Coordinates of C-alpha atoms in Angstrom, one line a residue:
X717 CA 10.4 20.8 -15.0
X718 CA 7.6 18.6 -13.7
X719 CA 6.8 16.0 -16.4
X720 CA 4.1 13.5 -16.2
X721 CA 4.4 10.7 -18.8
X722 CA 1.0 9.3 -19.7
X723 CA 1.2 5.8 -21.0
X724 CA -1.2 2.9 -21.4
X725 CA 1.6 0.4 -21.0
X726 CA 1.2 -2.7 -18.8
X727 CA 4.2 -2.6 -16.4
X728 CA 5.9 -5.0 -16.1
X729 CA 5.1 -7.0 -19.2
X730 CA 6.8 -8.6 -22.2
X731 CA 5.8 -5.6 -24.4
X732 CA 8.3 -3.4 -26.1
X733 CA 6.3 -0.3 -25.3
X734 CA 6.8 -0.9 -21.6
X735 CA 10.5 -1.1 -22.1
X736 CA 10.4 2.1 -24.0
X737 CA 8.5 4.1 -21.4
X738 CA 10.5 2.9 -18.5
X739 CA 13.8 3.6 -20.2
X740 CA 12.6 7.0 -21.3
X741 CA 11.4 8.1 -17.9
X742 CA 14.7 7.1 -16.4
X743 CA 16.5 9.1 -19.1
X744 CA 14.2 12.1 -18.6
X745 CA 14.7 12.0 -14.8
X746 CA 18.5 12.0 -15.2
X747 CA 18.4 15.4 -16.9
X748 CA 18.9 18.5 -14.7
X749 CA 16.0 19.8 -12.7
X750 CA 13.6 17.1 -13.8
X751 CA 10.7 15.7 -11.7
X752 CA 9.2 12.8 -13.6
X753 CA 6.2 10.5 -13.0
X754 CA 5.2 7.6 -15.2
X755 CA 1.5 6.6 -15.4
X756 CA 0.6 3.2 -16.6
X757 CA -1.3 0.0 -15.9
X758 CA -0.3 -2.7 -13.4
X759 CA 1.0 -5.8 -15.2
X760 CA 0.5 -9.4 -14.0
X761 CA 4.1 -10.2 -13.6
X762 CA 5.0 -10.4 -9.9
X763 CA 8.3 -8.6 -9.8
X764 CA 9.8 -5.2 -9.1
X765 CA 9.3 -3.1 -12.3
X766 CA 12.5 -1.2 -11.8
X767 CA 14.6 -4.4 -11.5
X768 CA 12.7 -6.1 -14.3
X769 CA 13.7 -3.3 -16.7
X770 CA 17.1 -2.6 -15.1
X771 CA 16.3 1.1 -14.4
X772 CA 17.0 3.3 -11.5
X773 CA 14.1 4.4 -9.2
X774 CA 14.7 8.0 -10.1
X775 CA 11.1 8.6 -11.2
X776 CA 7.7 7.8 -9.7
X777 CA 5.8 4.9 -11.2
X778 CA 2.0 5.1 -10.7
X779 CA 0.0 2.2 -12.0
X780 CA -3.7 1.7 -12.2
X781 CA -5.4 -1.6 -11.6
X782 CA -8.1 -1.0 -14.2
X783 CA -8.5 -3.6 -17.0
X784 CA -7.2 -3.8 -20.5
X785 CA -10.2 -2.2 -22.4
X786 CA -8.4 0.8 -24.0
X787 CA -11.0 3.5 -24.0
X788 CA -13.1 2.9 -20.9
X789 CA -10.3 1.8 -18.6
X790 CA -8.1 4.6 -20.0
X791 CA -10.6 7.2 -19.1
X792 CA -11.2 6.1 -15.6
X793 CA -7.6 5.2 -15.0
X794 CA -6.2 8.6 -15.9
X795 CA -8.9 10.6 -14.2
X796 CA -8.7 8.5 -11.0
X797 CA -5.0 8.7 -10.8
X798 CA -4.8 12.4 -11.4
X799 CA -7.7 13.2 -9.0
X800 CA -6.1 11.0 -6.3
X801 CA -2.8 12.8 -6.3
X802 CA -3.9 16.2 -7.4
X803 CA -1.5 16.8 -10.2
X804 CA -3.8 18.7 -12.6
X805 CA -3.6 22.1 -10.9
X806 CA 0.2 21.9 -10.6
X807 CA 2.3 23.6 -13.3
X808 CA 3.7 20.8 -15.3
X809 CA 4.1 19.3 -18.8
X810 CA 2.1 16.3 -20.0
X811 CA 3.9 13.9 -22.3
X812 CA 3.2 10.5 -23.6
X813 CA 1.9 7.9 -26.0
X814 CA -1.6 7.6 -24.7
X815 CA -3.6 9.8 -27.0
X816 CA -6.9 9.3 -25.2
X817 CA -5.4 10.1 -21.8
X818 CA -3.7 13.1 -23.1
X819 CA -6.9 14.4 -24.8
X820 CA -8.8 14.2 -21.5
X821 CA -6.0 15.7 -19.5
X822 CA -5.4 18.5 -22.0
X823 CA -8.6 20.0 -20.8
X824 CA -6.6 21.2 -17.8
X825 CA -4.8 23.7 -20.1
X826 CA -1.3 22.6 -19.3
X827 CA 1.2 22.1 -22.1
X828 CA 0.9 18.7 -23.8
X829 CA 3.3 16.8 -26.0
X830 CA 2.4 13.6 -27.9
X831 CA 4.7 10.8 -29.0
X832 CA 3.4 8.7 -31.9
X833 CA 4.7 5.2 -32.8
X834 CA 2.1 4.4 -35.5
X835 CA -1.0 5.9 -37.1
X836 CA -4.5 5.0 -35.9
X837 CA -6.5 2.5 -37.9
X838 CA -10.1 2.6 -36.4
X839 CA -12.4 5.6 -36.8
X840 CA -12.6 6.0 -33.0
X841 CA -8.9 6.2 -32.7
X842 CA -8.6 8.7 -35.6
X843 CA -11.3 10.9 -33.9
X844 CA -9.3 10.8 -30.6
X845 CA -6.1 11.8 -32.4
X846 CA -7.8 14.5 -34.3
X847 CA -9.4 15.8 -31.1
X848 CA -5.9 15.9 -29.5
X849 CA -4.4 17.6 -32.6
X850 CA -7.0 20.4 -32.4
X851 CA -6.1 21.3 -28.8
X852 CA -4.3 24.6 -28.7
X853 CA -2.2 23.4 -25.7
X854 CA -0.8 20.5 -27.8
X855 CA 2.6 22.0 -28.3
X856 CA 4.3 19.4 -30.4
X857 CA 4.4 15.8 -31.6
X858 CA 7.4 13.4 -31.5
X859 CA 7.6 10.6 -34.1
X860 CA 10.0 7.6 -34.3
X861 CA 11.0 7.9 -37.9
X862 CA 11.0 10.3 -40.9
X863 CA 8.7 7.8 -42.6
X864 CA 6.2 8.1 -39.8
X865 CA 6.4 11.9 -40.0
X866 CA 5.5 11.8 -43.7
X867 CA 2.6 9.4 -43.1
X868 CA 1.3 11.5 -40.2
X869 CA 1.3 14.7 -42.3
X870 CA -0.7 12.9 -44.9
X871 CA -3.2 11.4 -42.4
X872 CA -3.7 14.5 -40.4
X873 CA -3.3 17.6 -42.6
X874 CA -5.4 19.5 -40.1
X875 CA -2.5 19.4 -37.6
X876 CA -0.3 22.4 -38.1
X877 CA 2.0 21.9 -35.1
X878 CA 5.6 21.0 -35.0
X879 CA 7.0 17.5 -35.4
X880 CA 10.3 16.1 -34.0
X881 CA 11.8 12.9 -35.3
X882 CA 13.4 10.9 -32.5
X883 CA 14.3 7.3 -33.3
X884 CA 14.1 4.7 -30.6
X885 CA 17.2 4.1 -28.4
X886 CA 19.1 1.8 -26.1
X887 CA 21.3 1.9 -23.0
X888 CA 25.1 2.1 -23.5
X889 CA 26.4 -1.3 -22.5
X890 CA 29.6 -1.7 -20.6
X891 CA 32.6 -3.4 -22.1
X892 CA 32.7 -6.0 -19.3
X893 CA 29.2 -7.4 -20.0
X894 CA 29.1 -11.1 -19.0
X895 CA 27.6 -13.7 -21.3
X896 CA 24.7 -16.0 -20.5
X897 CA 25.9 -19.0 -18.4
X898 CA 26.8 -22.0 -20.6
X899 CA 24.1 -24.2 -19.0
X900 CA 21.5 -21.7 -20.3
X901 CA 23.1 -21.2 -23.7
X902 CA 23.5 -24.4 -25.8
X903 CA 26.4 -23.8 -28.2
X904 CA 28.5 -26.2 -30.2
X905 CA 32.3 -25.7 -30.1
X906 CA 33.6 -23.3 -32.8
X907 CA 30.0 -22.7 -34.1
X908 CA 29.2 -19.1 -34.9
X909 CA 26.4 -17.9 -32.7
X910 CA 23.5 -16.1 -34.4
X911 CA 20.8 -14.5 -32.4
X912 CA 17.4 -12.7 -32.5
X913 CA 15.5 -11.0 -29.7
X914 CA 11.8 -10.1 -29.9
X915 CA 8.4 -11.3 -30.8
X916 CA 7.6 -14.5 -32.6
X917 CA 4.6 -12.9 -34.3
X918 CA 4.2 -13.1 -38.1
X919 CA 6.2 -10.5 -39.9
X920 CA 8.8 -10.0 -37.2
X921 CA 11.2 -12.4 -38.9
X922 CA 11.2 -15.8 -37.3
X923 CA 10.0 -17.0 -40.7
X924 CA 13.3 -16.0 -42.2
X925 CA 15.3 -17.6 -39.5
X926 CA 13.6 -20.9 -39.9
X927 CA 14.5 -20.9 -43.6
X928 CA 18.1 -19.7 -43.2
X929 CA 19.1 -22.0 -40.3
X930 CA 18.9 -25.3 -42.3
X931 CA 21.1 -23.8 -45.0
X932 CA 23.8 -23.0 -42.4
X933 CA 23.9 -26.2 -40.3
X934 CA 27.3 -25.4 -39.0
X935 CA 26.0 -22.3 -37.1
X936 CA 23.8 -22.0 -34.0
X937 CA 20.7 -19.9 -34.1
X938 CA 19.2 -18.5 -30.9
X939 CA 15.7 -17.0 -30.5
X940 CA 15.0 -15.0 -27.4
X941 CA 11.4 -14.1 -26.9
X942 CA 7.9 -15.6 -27.2
X943 CA 5.6 -17.5 -24.9
X944 CA 5.4 -21.3 -24.5
X945 CA 2.4 -21.6 -26.9
X946 CA 4.1 -19.5 -29.6
X947 CA 7.3 -21.6 -29.3
X948 CA 5.4 -24.9 -29.4
X949 CA 3.6 -23.7 -32.6
X950 CA 6.9 -22.9 -34.3
X951 CA 8.4 -26.3 -33.2
X952 CA 5.4 -28.1 -34.7
X953 CA 6.4 -26.7 -38.1
X954 CA 9.6 -28.7 -38.0
X955 CA 12.4 -26.3 -37.3
X956 CA 16.0 -27.2 -37.8
X957 CA 18.0 -28.7 -34.9
X958 CA 20.4 -25.8 -34.9
X959 CA 17.6 -23.4 -33.7
X960 CA 17.3 -22.9 -30.0
X961 CA 14.3 -21.2 -28.4
X962 CA 15.0 -19.5 -25.1
X963 CA 11.6 -18.0 -24.5
X964 CA 10.7 -14.7 -22.8
X965 CA 13.4 -13.2 -20.6
X966 CA 13.4 -10.2 -18.2
X967 CA 14.8 -7.2 -20.1
X968 CA 17.7 -7.0 -17.6
X969 CA 19.1 -10.3 -19.1
X970 CA 19.0 -9.1 -22.7
X971 CA 22.5 -7.6 -22.6
X972 CA 24.0 -11.0 -21.5
X973 CA 22.1 -12.7 -24.3
X974 CA 23.5 -10.3 -26.8
X975 CA 27.0 -10.7 -25.4
X976 CA 26.7 -14.4 -26.2
X977 CA 26.0 -13.7 -29.9
X978 CA 28.4 -13.2 -32.8
X979 CA 25.8 -11.9 -35.2
X980 CA 22.4 -10.4 -34.5
X981 CA 19.4 -10.5 -36.8
X982 CA 16.6 -8.0 -37.4
X983 CA 14.7 -9.9 -40.2
X984 CA 11.6 -7.8 -40.5
X985 CA 9.3 -8.6 -43.4
X986 CA 7.7 -6.1 -45.7
X987 CA 4.3 -6.5 -44.1
X988 CA 4.1 -6.5 -40.2
X989 CA 0.6 -6.5 -38.9
X990 CA -0.1 -5.7 -35.2
X991 CA -3.4 -6.3 -33.4
X992 CA -5.0 -3.1 -34.7
X993 CA -4.4 -4.3 -38.3
X994 CA -1.9 -1.6 -39.0
X995 CA 1.1 -2.5 -41.2
X996 CA 4.0 -1.0 -39.1
X997 CA 6.8 -2.0 -41.5
X998 CA 6.6 1.4 -43.2
X999 CA 7.6 3.4 -40.1
X1000 CA 9.0 1.2 -37.4
X1001 CA 12.0 2.1 -35.3
X1002 CA 12.6 -1.3 -33.5
X1003 CA 14.2 -1.4 -30.1
X1004 CA 16.1 -4.5 -30.9
X1005 CA 18.1 -2.8 -33.6
X1006 CA 19.4 -0.2 -31.2
X1007 CA 20.1 -2.8 -28.5
X1008 CA 22.1 -4.8 -31.0
X1009 CA 24.1 -1.7 -31.9
X1010 CA 24.7 -0.9 -28.2
X1011 CA 26.0 -4.4 -27.7
X1012 CA 28.5 -3.9 -30.5
X1013 CA 27.0 -6.7 -32.6
X1014 CA 27.4 -7.2 -36.3
X1015 CA 23.9 -6.9 -37.6
X1016 CA 22.0 -8.3 -40.6
X1017 CA 18.9 -6.3 -41.1
X1018 CA 16.0 -6.3 -43.5
X1019 CA 16.5 -3.9 -46.4
X1020 CA 13.3 -1.9 -46.1
X1021 CA 13.3 1.9 -46.5
X1022 CA 12.6 3.0 -43.0
X1023 CA 15.5 0.9 -41.5
X1024 CA 17.9 2.7 -43.9
X1025 CA 17.3 5.7 -41.7
X1026 CA 19.5 4.0 -39.2
X1027 CA 21.5 1.2 -40.9
X1028 CA 24.0 2.0 -43.6
X1029 CA 25.1 -1.0 -45.7
X1030 CA 28.6 -2.1 -44.8
X1031 CA 29.2 0.5 -42.1
X1032 CA 27.0 -0.3 -39.0
X1033 CA 25.3 -3.3 -40.4
X1034 CA 24.4 -5.4 -43.5
X1035 CA 21.1 -5.1 -45.3
X1036 CA 19.4 -8.1 -46.9
X1037 CA 16.2 -8.3 -49.0
X1038 CA 13.5 -9.9 -46.8
X1039 CA 12.2 -11.8 -49.8
X1040 CA 15.5 -13.3 -50.7
X1041 CA 16.7 -16.1 -48.4
X1042 CA 19.9 -16.5 -50.3
X1043 CA 20.8 -12.8 -49.6
X1044 CA 20.5 -13.6 -45.8
X1045 CA 22.6 -16.7 -46.1
X1046 CA 25.3 -14.7 -48.1
X1047 CA 25.3 -11.8 -45.6
X1048 CA 25.5 -14.1 -42.5
X1049 CA 28.2 -16.2 -44.2
X1050 CA 30.3 -13.2 -45.0
X1051 CA 30.2 -11.9 -41.5
X1052 CA 30.8 -15.3 -40.0
X1053 CA 34.1 -15.7 -41.9
X1054 CA 35.6 -12.5 -40.5
X1055 CA 35.8 -11.6 -36.8
X1056 CA 37.6 -8.3 -37.7
X1057 CA 34.7 -7.3 -40.0
X1058 CA 32.2 -8.1 -37.3
X1059 CA 34.1 -6.1 -34.8
X1060 CA 34.4 -3.1 -37.1
X1061 CA 30.7 -3.1 -37.8
X1062 CA 29.9 -3.5 -34.1
X1063 CA 32.1 -0.6 -33.2
X1064 CA 30.3 1.7 -35.7
X1065 CA 27.0 0.8 -34.2
X1066 CA 28.3 1.4 -30.7
X1067 CA 29.5 4.9 -31.8
X1068 CA 26.0 5.7 -33.2
X1069 CA 24.4 4.7 -29.9
X1070 CA 26.8 6.9 -27.9
X1071 CA 26.5 9.9 -30.2
X1072 CA 22.9 9.7 -31.4
X1073 CA 20.7 6.9 -30.2
X1074 CA 21.2 6.4 -26.5
X1075 CA 18.2 6.9 -24.3
X1076 CA 20.0 9.9 -22.7
X1077 CA 20.6 11.5 -26.0
X1078 CA 17.0 10.9 -27.0
X1079 CA 15.8 12.5 -23.8
X1080 CA 18.0 15.5 -24.3
X1081 CA 16.7 16.0 -27.8
X1082 CA 13.1 15.8 -26.7
X1083 CA 13.5 18.1 -23.7
X1084 CA 15.1 20.7 -25.9
X1085 CA 12.1 20.4 -28.3
X1086 CA 9.7 20.8 -25.4
X1087 CA 11.5 23.8 -24.0
X1088 CA 11.7 25.4 -27.4
X1089 CA 8.0 24.9 -28.1
X1090 CA 6.9 26.1 -24.6
X1091 CA 9.0 29.3 -24.7

């Protein structure tokens, strides 16, 4: 199968969507008889994209130099790239997260599959999505949670096509994963190491960490992610001395960071606003959660409905009310007291990744869906 993945992602960048599309294209390309190309935008980071995301060069990466303006640059970016290499006439399948690009390219008549990670908020975006959903050659839509599927059905009752729920994923991490060098990982002797990876934006959970850390002064809290300005802004609020900000790291270094942690936190709040104004807390499927599981970490996760699709209390993680700081302190303390308990929870998470949520399993599931709908 010839599959072209249409994405608006800046590659490389610090965005989770770029991690997602690179990992998925690697996983697609690993499947039998697959010829995969990923289309995106050239990021500003001066580094090899395959190395930055620790992926094999088993798929083609074609990046446009057009700017960030979503609609205008997306239009010219996609048309220019496809005209340049003449892909449109070739029998293939179009797949991706770029609704606008897929809508334009669907005019070629080839089979199209859309992957949605949120619902649109602006009237222009809604019109584009509706236009795509009305195309007869849109064969199916992949969504990242059961919650998003429900919201999509309510938002677009006109769409009568098939949905597939495929949560996000992670790489399977080898048992011999080395930790971050001690010089780069400040840690007090015998202190339990608590960690978080991801954005420092409001709603992602740093608010909870800054409130919990002072209540557990005997533990070390590590935050991986965020730019210098964001870190400075948090430090100005007067964070506890047992919180360490490591800043943004290449994705290839995340497994080593996770290996240095005893407990990993996913402290999402009930309202998570992104740039579009959408509240994604109702349907998220966060990459960090699956990466924690792959690293065999004991997880404390916000108890919000969509995350219960993945985390089962006491089996592969602990759930804590995002509005109750004492609940977080209690959950972290309970895990900190028992290494066997942490190990047991970590092993359950690892099994879930191996059996359900690895990128390879996700790719297999989606390709089966594609072949079924195209048959």
